[in-house]
Short mmCIF file of C-alpha atoms in Angstrom, two decimals:
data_model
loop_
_atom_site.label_atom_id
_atom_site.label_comp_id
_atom_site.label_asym_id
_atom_site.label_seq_id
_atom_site.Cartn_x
_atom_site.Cartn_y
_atom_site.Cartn_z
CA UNK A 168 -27.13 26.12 14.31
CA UNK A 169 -25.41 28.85 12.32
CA UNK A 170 -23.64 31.85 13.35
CA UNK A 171 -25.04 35.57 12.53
CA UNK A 172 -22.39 37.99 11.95
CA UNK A 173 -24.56 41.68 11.25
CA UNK A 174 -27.29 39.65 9.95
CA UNK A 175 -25.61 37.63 7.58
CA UNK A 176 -24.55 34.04 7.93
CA UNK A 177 -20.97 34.06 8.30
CA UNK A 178 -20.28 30.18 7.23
CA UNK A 179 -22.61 30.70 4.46
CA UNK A 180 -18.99 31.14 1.83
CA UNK A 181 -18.22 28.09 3.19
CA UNK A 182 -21.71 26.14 2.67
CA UNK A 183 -21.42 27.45 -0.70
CA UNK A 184 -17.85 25.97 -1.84
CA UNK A 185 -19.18 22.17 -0.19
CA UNK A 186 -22.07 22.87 -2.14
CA UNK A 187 -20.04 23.11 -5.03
CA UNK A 188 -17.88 20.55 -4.42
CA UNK A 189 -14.40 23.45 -4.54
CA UNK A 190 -11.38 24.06 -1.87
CA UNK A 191 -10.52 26.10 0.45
CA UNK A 192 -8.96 29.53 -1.82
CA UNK A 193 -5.44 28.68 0.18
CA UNK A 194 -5.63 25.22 -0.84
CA UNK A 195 -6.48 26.46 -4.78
CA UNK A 196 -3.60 28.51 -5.23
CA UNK A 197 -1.41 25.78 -4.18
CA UNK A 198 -2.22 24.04 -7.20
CA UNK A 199 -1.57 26.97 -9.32
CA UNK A 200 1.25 27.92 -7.28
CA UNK A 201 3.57 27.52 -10.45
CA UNK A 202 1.23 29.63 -12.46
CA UNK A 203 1.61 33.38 -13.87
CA UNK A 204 -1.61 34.25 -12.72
CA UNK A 205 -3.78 37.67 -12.30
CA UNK A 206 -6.32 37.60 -9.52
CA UNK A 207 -9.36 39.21 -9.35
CA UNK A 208 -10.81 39.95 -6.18
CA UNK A 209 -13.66 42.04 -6.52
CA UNK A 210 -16.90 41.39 -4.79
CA UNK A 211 -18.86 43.46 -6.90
CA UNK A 212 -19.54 41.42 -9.75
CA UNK A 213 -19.71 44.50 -12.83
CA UNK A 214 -16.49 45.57 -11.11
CA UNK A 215 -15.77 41.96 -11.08
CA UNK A 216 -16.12 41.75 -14.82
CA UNK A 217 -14.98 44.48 -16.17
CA UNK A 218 -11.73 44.11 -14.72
CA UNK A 219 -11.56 40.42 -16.36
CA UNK A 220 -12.44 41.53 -19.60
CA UNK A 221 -9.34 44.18 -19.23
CA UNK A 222 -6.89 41.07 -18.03
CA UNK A 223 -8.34 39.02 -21.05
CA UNK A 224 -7.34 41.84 -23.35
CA UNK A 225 -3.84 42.88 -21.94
CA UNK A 226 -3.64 38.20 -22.62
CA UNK A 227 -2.82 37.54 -19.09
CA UNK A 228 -2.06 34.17 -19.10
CA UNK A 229 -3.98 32.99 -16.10
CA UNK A 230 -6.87 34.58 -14.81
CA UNK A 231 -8.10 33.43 -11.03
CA UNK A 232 -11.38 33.80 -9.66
CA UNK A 233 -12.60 36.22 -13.21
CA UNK A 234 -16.03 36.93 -13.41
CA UNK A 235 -17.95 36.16 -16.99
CA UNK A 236 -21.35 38.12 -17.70
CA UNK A 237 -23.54 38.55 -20.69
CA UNK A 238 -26.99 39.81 -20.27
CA UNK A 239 -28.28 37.81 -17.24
CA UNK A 240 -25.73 35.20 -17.76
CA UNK A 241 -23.17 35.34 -14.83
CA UNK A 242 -20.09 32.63 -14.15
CA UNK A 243 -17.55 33.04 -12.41
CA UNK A 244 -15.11 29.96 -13.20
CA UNK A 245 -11.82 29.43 -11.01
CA UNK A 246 -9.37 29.67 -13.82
CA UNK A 247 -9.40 31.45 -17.27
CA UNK A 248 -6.14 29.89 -19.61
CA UNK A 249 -4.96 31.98 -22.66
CA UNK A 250 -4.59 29.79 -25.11
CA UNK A 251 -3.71 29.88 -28.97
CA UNK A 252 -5.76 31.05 -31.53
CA UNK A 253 -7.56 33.80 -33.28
CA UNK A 254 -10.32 36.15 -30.90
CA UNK A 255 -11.77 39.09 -30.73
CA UNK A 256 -8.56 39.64 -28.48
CA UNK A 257 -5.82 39.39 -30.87
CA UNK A 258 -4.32 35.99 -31.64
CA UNK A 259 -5.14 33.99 -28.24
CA UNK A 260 -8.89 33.44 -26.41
CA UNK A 261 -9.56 31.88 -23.32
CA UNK A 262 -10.72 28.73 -21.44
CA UNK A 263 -12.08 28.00 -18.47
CA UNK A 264 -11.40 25.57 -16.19
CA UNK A 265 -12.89 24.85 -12.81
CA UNK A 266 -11.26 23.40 -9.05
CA UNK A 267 -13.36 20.62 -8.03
CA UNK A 268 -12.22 18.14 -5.32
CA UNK A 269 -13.88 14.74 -6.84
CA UNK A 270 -11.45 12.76 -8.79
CA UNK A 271 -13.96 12.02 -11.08
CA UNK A 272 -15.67 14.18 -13.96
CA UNK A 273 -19.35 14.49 -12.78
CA UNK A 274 -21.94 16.04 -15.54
CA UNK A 275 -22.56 18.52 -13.26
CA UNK A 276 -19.00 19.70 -13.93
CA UNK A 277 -19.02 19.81 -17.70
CA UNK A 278 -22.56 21.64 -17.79
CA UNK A 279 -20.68 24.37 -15.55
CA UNK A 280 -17.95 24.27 -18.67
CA UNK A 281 -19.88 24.36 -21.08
CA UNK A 282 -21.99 27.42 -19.86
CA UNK A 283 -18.59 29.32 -18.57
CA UNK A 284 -17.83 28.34 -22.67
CA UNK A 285 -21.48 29.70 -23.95
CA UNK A 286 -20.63 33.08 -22.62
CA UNK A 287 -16.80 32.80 -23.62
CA UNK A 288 -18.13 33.05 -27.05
CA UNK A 289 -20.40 36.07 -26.46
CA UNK A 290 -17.42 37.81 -25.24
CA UNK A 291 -14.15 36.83 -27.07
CA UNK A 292 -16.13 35.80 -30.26
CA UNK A 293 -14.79 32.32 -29.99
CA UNK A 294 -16.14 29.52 -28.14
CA UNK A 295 -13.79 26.95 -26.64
CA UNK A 296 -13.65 23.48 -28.27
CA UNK A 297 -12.81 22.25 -24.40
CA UNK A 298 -13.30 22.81 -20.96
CA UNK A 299 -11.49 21.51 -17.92
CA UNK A 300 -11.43 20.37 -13.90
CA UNK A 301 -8.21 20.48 -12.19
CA UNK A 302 -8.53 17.87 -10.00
CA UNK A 303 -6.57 17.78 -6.20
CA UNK A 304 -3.87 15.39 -7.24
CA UNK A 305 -2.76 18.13 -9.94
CA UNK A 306 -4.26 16.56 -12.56
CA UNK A 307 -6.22 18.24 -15.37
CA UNK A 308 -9.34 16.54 -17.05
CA UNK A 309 -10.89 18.45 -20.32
CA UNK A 310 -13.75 17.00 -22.01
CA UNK A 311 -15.43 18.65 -25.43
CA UNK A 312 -17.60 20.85 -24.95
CA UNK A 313 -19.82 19.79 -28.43
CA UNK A 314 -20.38 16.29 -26.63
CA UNK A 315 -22.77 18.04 -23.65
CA UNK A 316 -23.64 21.12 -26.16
CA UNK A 317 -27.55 19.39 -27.03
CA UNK A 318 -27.90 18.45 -23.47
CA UNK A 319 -26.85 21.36 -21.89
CA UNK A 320 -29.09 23.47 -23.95
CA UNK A 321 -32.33 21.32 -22.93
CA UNK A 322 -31.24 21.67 -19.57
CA UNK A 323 -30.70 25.22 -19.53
CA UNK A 324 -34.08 25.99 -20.98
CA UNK A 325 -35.55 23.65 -18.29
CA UNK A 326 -33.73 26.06 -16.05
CA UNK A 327 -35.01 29.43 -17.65
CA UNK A 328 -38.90 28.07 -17.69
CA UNK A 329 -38.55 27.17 -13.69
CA UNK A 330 -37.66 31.19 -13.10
CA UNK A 331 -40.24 32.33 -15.45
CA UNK A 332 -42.73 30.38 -12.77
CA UNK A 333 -42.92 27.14 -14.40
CA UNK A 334 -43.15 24.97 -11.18
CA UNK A 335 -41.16 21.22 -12.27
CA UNK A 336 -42.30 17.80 -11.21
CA UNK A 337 -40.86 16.58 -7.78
CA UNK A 338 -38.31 14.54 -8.16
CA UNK A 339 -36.70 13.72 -4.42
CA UNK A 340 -32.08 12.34 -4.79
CA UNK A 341 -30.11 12.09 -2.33
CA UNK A 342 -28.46 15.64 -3.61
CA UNK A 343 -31.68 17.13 -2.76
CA UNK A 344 -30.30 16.82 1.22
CA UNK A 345 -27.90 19.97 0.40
CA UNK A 346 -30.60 21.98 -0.92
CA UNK A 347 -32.44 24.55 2.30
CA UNK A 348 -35.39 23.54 0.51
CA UNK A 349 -35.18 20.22 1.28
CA UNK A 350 -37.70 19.98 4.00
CA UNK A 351 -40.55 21.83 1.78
CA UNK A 352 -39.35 19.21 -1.17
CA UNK A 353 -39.43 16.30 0.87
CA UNK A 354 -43.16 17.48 2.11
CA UNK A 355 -44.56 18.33 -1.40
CA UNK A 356 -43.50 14.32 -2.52
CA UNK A 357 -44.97 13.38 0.37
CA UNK A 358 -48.15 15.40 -0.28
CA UNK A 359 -48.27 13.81 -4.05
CA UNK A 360 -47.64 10.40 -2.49
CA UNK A 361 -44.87 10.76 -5.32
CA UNK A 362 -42.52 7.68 -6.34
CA UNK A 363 -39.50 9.28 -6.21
CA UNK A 364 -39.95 8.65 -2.62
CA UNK A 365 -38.71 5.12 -3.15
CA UNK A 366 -34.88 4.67 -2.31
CA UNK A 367 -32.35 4.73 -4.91
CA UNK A 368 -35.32 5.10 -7.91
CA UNK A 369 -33.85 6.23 -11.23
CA UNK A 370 -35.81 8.80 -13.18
CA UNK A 371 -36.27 6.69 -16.04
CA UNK A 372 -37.94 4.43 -14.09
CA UNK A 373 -40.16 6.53 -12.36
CA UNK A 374 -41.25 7.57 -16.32
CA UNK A 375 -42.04 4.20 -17.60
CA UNK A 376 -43.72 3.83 -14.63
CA UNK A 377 -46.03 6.36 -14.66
CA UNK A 378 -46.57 5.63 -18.61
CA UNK A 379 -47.63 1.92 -17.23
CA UNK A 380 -50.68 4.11 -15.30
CA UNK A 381 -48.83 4.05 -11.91
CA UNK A 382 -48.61 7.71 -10.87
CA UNK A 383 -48.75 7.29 -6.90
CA UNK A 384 -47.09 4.85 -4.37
CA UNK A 385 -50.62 3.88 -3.12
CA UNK A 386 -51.74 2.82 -6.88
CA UNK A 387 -47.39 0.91 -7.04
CA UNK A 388 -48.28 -0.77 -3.79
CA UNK A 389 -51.25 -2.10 -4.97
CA UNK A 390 -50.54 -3.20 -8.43
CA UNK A 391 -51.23 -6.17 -9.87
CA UNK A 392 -49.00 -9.05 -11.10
CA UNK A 393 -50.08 -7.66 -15.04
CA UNK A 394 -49.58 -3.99 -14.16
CA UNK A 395 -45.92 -4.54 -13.26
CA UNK A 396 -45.42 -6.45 -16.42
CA UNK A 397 -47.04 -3.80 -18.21
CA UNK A 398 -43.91 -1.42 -17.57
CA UNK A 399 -41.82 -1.62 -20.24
CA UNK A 400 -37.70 -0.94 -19.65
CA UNK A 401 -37.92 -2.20 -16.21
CA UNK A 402 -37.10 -5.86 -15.30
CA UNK A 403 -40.26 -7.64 -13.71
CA UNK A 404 -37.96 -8.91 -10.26
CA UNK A 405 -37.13 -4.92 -10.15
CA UNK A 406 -40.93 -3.80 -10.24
CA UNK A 407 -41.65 -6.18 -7.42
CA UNK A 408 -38.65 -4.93 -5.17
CA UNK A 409 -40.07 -1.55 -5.63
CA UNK A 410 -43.35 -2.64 -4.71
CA UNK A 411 -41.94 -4.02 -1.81
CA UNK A 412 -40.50 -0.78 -1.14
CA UNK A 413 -43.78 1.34 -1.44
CA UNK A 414 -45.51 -1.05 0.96
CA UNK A 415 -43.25 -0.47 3.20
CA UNK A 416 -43.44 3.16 2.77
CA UNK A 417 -46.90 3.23 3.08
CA UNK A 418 -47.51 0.72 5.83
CA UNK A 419 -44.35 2.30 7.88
CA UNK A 420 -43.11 -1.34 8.48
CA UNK A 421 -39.23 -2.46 7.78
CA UNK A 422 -39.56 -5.90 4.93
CA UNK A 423 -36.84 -8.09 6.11
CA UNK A 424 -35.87 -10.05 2.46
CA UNK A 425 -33.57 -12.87 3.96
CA UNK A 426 -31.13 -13.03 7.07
CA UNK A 427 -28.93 -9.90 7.58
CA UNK A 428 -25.11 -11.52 7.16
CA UNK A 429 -23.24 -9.73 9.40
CA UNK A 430 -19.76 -11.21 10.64
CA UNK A 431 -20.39 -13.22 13.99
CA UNK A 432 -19.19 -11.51 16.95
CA UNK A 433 -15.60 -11.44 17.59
CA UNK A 434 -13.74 -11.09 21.28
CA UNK A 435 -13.03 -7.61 19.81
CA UNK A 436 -15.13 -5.40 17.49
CA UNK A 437 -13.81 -2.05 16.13
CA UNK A 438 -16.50 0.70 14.15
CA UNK A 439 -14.80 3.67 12.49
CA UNK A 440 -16.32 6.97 11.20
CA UNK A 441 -13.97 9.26 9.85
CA UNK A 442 -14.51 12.90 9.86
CA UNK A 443 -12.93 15.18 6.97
CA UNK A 444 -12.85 18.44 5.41
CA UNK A 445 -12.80 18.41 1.47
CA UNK A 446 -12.46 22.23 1.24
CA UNK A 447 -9.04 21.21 2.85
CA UNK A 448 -8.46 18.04 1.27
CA UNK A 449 -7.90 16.72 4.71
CA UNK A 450 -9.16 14.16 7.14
CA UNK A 451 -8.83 15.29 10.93
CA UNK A 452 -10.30 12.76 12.89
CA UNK A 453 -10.69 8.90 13.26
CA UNK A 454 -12.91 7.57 15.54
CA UNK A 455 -13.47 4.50 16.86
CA UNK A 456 -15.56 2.17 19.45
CA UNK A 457 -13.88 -0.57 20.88
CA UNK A 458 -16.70 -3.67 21.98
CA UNK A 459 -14.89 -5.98 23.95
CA UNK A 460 -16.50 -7.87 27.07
CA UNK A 461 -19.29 -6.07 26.77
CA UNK A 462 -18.09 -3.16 27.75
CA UNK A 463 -18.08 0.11 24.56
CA UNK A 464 -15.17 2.15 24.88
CA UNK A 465 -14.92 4.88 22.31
CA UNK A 466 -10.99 6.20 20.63
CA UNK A 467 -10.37 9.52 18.80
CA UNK A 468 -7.27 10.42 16.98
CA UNK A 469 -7.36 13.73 15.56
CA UNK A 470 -5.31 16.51 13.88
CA UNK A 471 -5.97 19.80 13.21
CA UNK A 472 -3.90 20.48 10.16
CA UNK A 473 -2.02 18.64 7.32
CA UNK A 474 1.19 18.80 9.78
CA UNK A 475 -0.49 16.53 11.91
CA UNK A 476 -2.00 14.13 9.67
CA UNK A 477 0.57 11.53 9.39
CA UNK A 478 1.00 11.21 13.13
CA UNK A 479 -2.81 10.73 13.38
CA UNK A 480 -2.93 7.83 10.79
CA UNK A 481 0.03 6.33 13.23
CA UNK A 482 -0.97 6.18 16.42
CA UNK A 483 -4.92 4.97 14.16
CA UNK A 484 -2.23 1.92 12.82
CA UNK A 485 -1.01 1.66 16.44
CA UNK A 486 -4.17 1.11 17.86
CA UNK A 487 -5.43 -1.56 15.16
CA UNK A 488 -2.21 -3.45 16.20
CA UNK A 489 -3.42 -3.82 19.39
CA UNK A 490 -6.19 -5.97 18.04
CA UNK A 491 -4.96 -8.43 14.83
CA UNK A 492 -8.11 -10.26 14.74
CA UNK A 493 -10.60 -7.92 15.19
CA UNK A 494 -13.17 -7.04 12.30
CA UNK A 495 -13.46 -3.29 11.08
CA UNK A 496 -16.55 -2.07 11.06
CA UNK A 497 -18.21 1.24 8.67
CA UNK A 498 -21.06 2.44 7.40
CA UNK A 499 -20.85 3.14 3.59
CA UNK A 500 -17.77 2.74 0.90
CA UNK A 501 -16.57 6.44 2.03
CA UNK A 502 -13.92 4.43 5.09
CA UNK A 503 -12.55 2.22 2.83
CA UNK A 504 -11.71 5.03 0.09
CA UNK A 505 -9.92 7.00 2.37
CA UNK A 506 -8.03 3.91 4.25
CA UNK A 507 -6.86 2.56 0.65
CA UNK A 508 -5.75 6.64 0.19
CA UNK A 509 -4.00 6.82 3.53
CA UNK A 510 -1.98 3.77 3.44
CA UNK A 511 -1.04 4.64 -0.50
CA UNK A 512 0.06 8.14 0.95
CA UNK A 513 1.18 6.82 4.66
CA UNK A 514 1.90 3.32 4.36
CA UNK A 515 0.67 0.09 6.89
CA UNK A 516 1.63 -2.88 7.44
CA UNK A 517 0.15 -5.64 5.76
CA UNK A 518 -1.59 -7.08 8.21
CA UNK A 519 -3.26 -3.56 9.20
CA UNK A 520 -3.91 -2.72 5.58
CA UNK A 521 -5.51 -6.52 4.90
CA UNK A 522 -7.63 -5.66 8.26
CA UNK A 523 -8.82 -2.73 7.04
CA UNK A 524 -8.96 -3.11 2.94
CA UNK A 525 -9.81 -6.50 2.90
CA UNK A 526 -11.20 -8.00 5.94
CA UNK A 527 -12.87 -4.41 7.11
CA UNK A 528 -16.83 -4.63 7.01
CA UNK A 529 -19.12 -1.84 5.23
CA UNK A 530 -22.54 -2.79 6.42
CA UNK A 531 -25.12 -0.67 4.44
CA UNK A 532 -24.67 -3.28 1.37
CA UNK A 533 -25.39 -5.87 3.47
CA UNK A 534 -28.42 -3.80 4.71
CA UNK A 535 -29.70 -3.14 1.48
CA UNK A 536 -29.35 -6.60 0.24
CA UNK A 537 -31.24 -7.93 3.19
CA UNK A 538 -33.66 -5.03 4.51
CA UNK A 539 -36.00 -2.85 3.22
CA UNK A 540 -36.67 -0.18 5.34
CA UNK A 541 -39.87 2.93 4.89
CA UNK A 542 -37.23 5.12 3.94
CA UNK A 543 -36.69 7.45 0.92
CA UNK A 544 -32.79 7.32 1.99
CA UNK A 545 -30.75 4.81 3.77
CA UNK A 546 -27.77 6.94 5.25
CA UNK A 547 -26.60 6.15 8.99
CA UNK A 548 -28.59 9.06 10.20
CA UNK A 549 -32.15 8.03 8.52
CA UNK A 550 -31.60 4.55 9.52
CA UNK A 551 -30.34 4.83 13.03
CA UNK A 552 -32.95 7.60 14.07
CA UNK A 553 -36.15 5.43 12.51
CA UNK A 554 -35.12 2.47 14.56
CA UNK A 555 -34.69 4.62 17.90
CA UNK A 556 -30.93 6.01 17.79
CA UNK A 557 -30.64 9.70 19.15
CA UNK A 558 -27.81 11.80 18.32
CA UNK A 559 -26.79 14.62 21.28
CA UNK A 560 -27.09 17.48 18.77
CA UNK A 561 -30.01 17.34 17.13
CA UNK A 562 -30.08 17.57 12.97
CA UNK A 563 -26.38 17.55 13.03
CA UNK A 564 -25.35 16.47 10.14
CA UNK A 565 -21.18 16.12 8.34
CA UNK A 566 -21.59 19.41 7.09
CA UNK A 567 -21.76 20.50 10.27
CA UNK A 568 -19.04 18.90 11.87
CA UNK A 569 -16.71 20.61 8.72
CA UNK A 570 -18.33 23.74 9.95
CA UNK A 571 -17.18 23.33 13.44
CA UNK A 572 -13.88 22.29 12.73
CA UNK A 573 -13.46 25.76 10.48
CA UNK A 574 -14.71 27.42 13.82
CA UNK A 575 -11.87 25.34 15.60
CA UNK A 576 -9.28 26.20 13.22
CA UNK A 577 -10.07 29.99 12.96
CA UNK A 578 -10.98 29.90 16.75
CA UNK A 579 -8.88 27.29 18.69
CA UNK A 580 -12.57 27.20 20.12
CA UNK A 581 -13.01 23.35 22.45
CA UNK A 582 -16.24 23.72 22.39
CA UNK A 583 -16.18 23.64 18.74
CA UNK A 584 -14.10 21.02 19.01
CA UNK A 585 -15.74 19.31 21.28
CA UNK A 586 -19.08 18.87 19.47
CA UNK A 587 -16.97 17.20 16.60
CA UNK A 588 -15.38 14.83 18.96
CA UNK A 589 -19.30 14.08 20.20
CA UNK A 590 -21.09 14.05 17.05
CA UNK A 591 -18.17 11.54 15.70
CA UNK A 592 -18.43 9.06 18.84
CA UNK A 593 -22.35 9.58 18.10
CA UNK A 594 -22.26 8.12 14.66
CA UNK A 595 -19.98 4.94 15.69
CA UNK A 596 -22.64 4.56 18.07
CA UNK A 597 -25.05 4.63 15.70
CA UNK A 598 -23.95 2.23 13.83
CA UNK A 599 -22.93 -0.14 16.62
CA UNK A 600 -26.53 0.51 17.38
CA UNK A 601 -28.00 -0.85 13.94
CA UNK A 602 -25.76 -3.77 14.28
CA UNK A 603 -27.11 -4.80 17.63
CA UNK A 604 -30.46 -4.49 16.21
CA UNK A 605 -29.70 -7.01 13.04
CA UNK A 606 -28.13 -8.74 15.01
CA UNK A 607 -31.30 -9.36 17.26
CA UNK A 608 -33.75 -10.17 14.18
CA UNK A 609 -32.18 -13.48 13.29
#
């Protein structure tokens, strides 16, 4: 699936900045493009940090890519800001602040400040009262670093038992899907017949019930009335939907709760996946499948650069024009978040944004209001594959198609362009697919 390059994995930079939800490096310094900034671009990371420290101490005012280290502590934030105030560097010390292309500020983010901050202090003999994202749109979030400082030092000594060999309890998200260990994870909670196999299960739940005496699925599934009353913190109705849920985990049946509401059949239907690369900020390719007389005709309107963008989003607004009356189709909120962006950015016309803001359909809500499937996760991929949907490249996944489309764009490669073209007319087929099933059970 990936490319070798003298034995080492060529997209694995790449992998790395989804992973940590950054930009492309080009697409970074055009956000500091007004900056006075000192880069450092060192590999090595002693080189790495030595060379910051000597920026820190000349007071360069903005330091890219620096490397902090202190014993085995090692970050390397996007951004160090001189700032006022006294240091062991004279009268100014630094923050950090990292790139990140979510418009919101996760926790993940201000742990990441606040340990970038915990070695600041080790080095400049002042710790920062703040630390800070720089968001896509240019606009810079801090958050105080005291507010995390308790949590972020359980955490981190969570952290430093697991690499002394401390092995943690399983506990199977949705962000576990990024990890390569997934597959061993997702066997182990299998092995344990563990509860975090039940979709969308917070941890405090899983706690209280295990406190209740229900450590397994098998023991959940079988529980009486009293025994899910027993757990305190969690609602009663919520104890029996889970139950639901690990019966139909351990039975391997779908539950069907009620009638799945989807939209009646129109003379036209329209599904839309949309493909896009968030080291890039950029979405290059809509795709859609037409249903009309029975017959499936699948769309693609593509571009391979930000030039190109706002002809793609035409001839997309074109297209719906065609077709006033016909419902929009998606799986998931992500479709409607980036139409609402695009027309902000692009503009529509009513009618097309109403179609597609307003009128448009995301069907996993009405999935998981009506289904429950023996599933730890309900994305297109889990649910289309257990009821019988095959895509042509097997495991593919969005990550992949942002991998291809680097190949394309480094490349001008069609077959790399090609398999994002397939995989993308594979997932509005999928979800066609699940439609035409719900559709069936009523």
């Amino acid at each position: 699936m990936y490319e070798m390059r003298d034995g080492q994995d060529v997209r694995e930079p790449i992998m790395r900045k989804l992973q940590d939800e950054g930009l492309l490096r080009e697409r970074e310094l055009e956000l500091l493009q007004d900056r006075d900034m000192e880069e450092v671009d060192l590999d090595d990371i002693d080189e790495a940090a030595q060379r910051t420290i000597q920026l820190m101490q000349q007071g360069a005012q903005t330091i890219f890519k620096g490397a902090l280290v202190h014993r085995d502590w090692v970050g390397r934030p996007d951004v160090l800001e001189r700032v006022e105030g006294k240091s062991n560097f004279g009268n100014w010390y630094y923050v950090a602040c990292d790139i990140k292309r979510s418009s919101h500020l996760k926790d993940e983010y201000r742990f990441q400040g606040t340990f970038y901050a915990e070695i600041l202090e080790k080095i400049q003999g002042v710790r920062p009262i703040q630390g800070y994202v720089l968001h896509t749109n240019g606009e810079i979030e801090g958050y105080l670093i005291d507010d995390i400082l308790v949590e972020f030092h359980l955490t981190l000594d969570r952290i430093e038992r697991i690499m002394a060999g401390e092995e943690p309890p399983i506990f199977l998200t949705a962000d576990c899907k990024q990890s390569p260990y997934f597959s061993e994870c997702q066997a182990k909670a299998r092995e344990c017949d563990d509860l975090s196999l039940l979709n969308r299960l917070w941890r405090s739940e899983a706690d209280s019930i295990r406190e209740a005496g229900i450590g397994t699925l098998s023991t959940l599934a079988l529980a009486s009335n009293q025994q899910l009353n027993s757990v305190v913190g969690v609602p009663h109705d919520r104890m029996v939907f889970l139950q639901q849920q690990a019966k139909a985990l351990k039975e391997n049946k779908v539950i069907k709760l009620h009638k799945i509401e989807l939209p009646e059949a129109g003379e036209v239907e329209l599904v839309v996946d949309i493909e896009s690369d968030p080291l890039r900020d950029l979405h290059y390719l809509i795709g859609v499948l037409k249903i009309a007389d029975g017959q499936e005709t699948y769309h693609q309107f593509f571009a391979k650069d930000e030039s190109e963008t706002e002809g793609m989003w035409r001839d997309f607004v074109a297209f719906l024009q065609k077709y006033p009356t016909a419902k929009v189709y998606h799986y998931g909120w992500y479709e409607t978040d980036v139409f609402r962006r695009t027309v902000a950015k692009f503009g529509a016309p009513s009618t097309v944004d109403e179609q597609l803001t307003v009128r448009g359909v995301d069907i996993l809500p009405i999935f998981r209001e009506s289904v429950i499937f023996p599933l730890p996760f309900y994305s297109l991929k889990d649910i289309a594959k257990h009821l019988g949907f095959s895509w042509r490249t097997a495991d593919a996944s969005g990550l992949d198609s942002v991998l291809w489309f680097h190949d394309y764009c480094q490349t001008g490669d069609s077959a790399a362009l090609q398999k994002i073209v397939d995989y993308n007319e594979d997932d509005v087929r999928a979800t066609w697919f699940i439609m035409q099933w719900a559709r069936k059970q009523d």
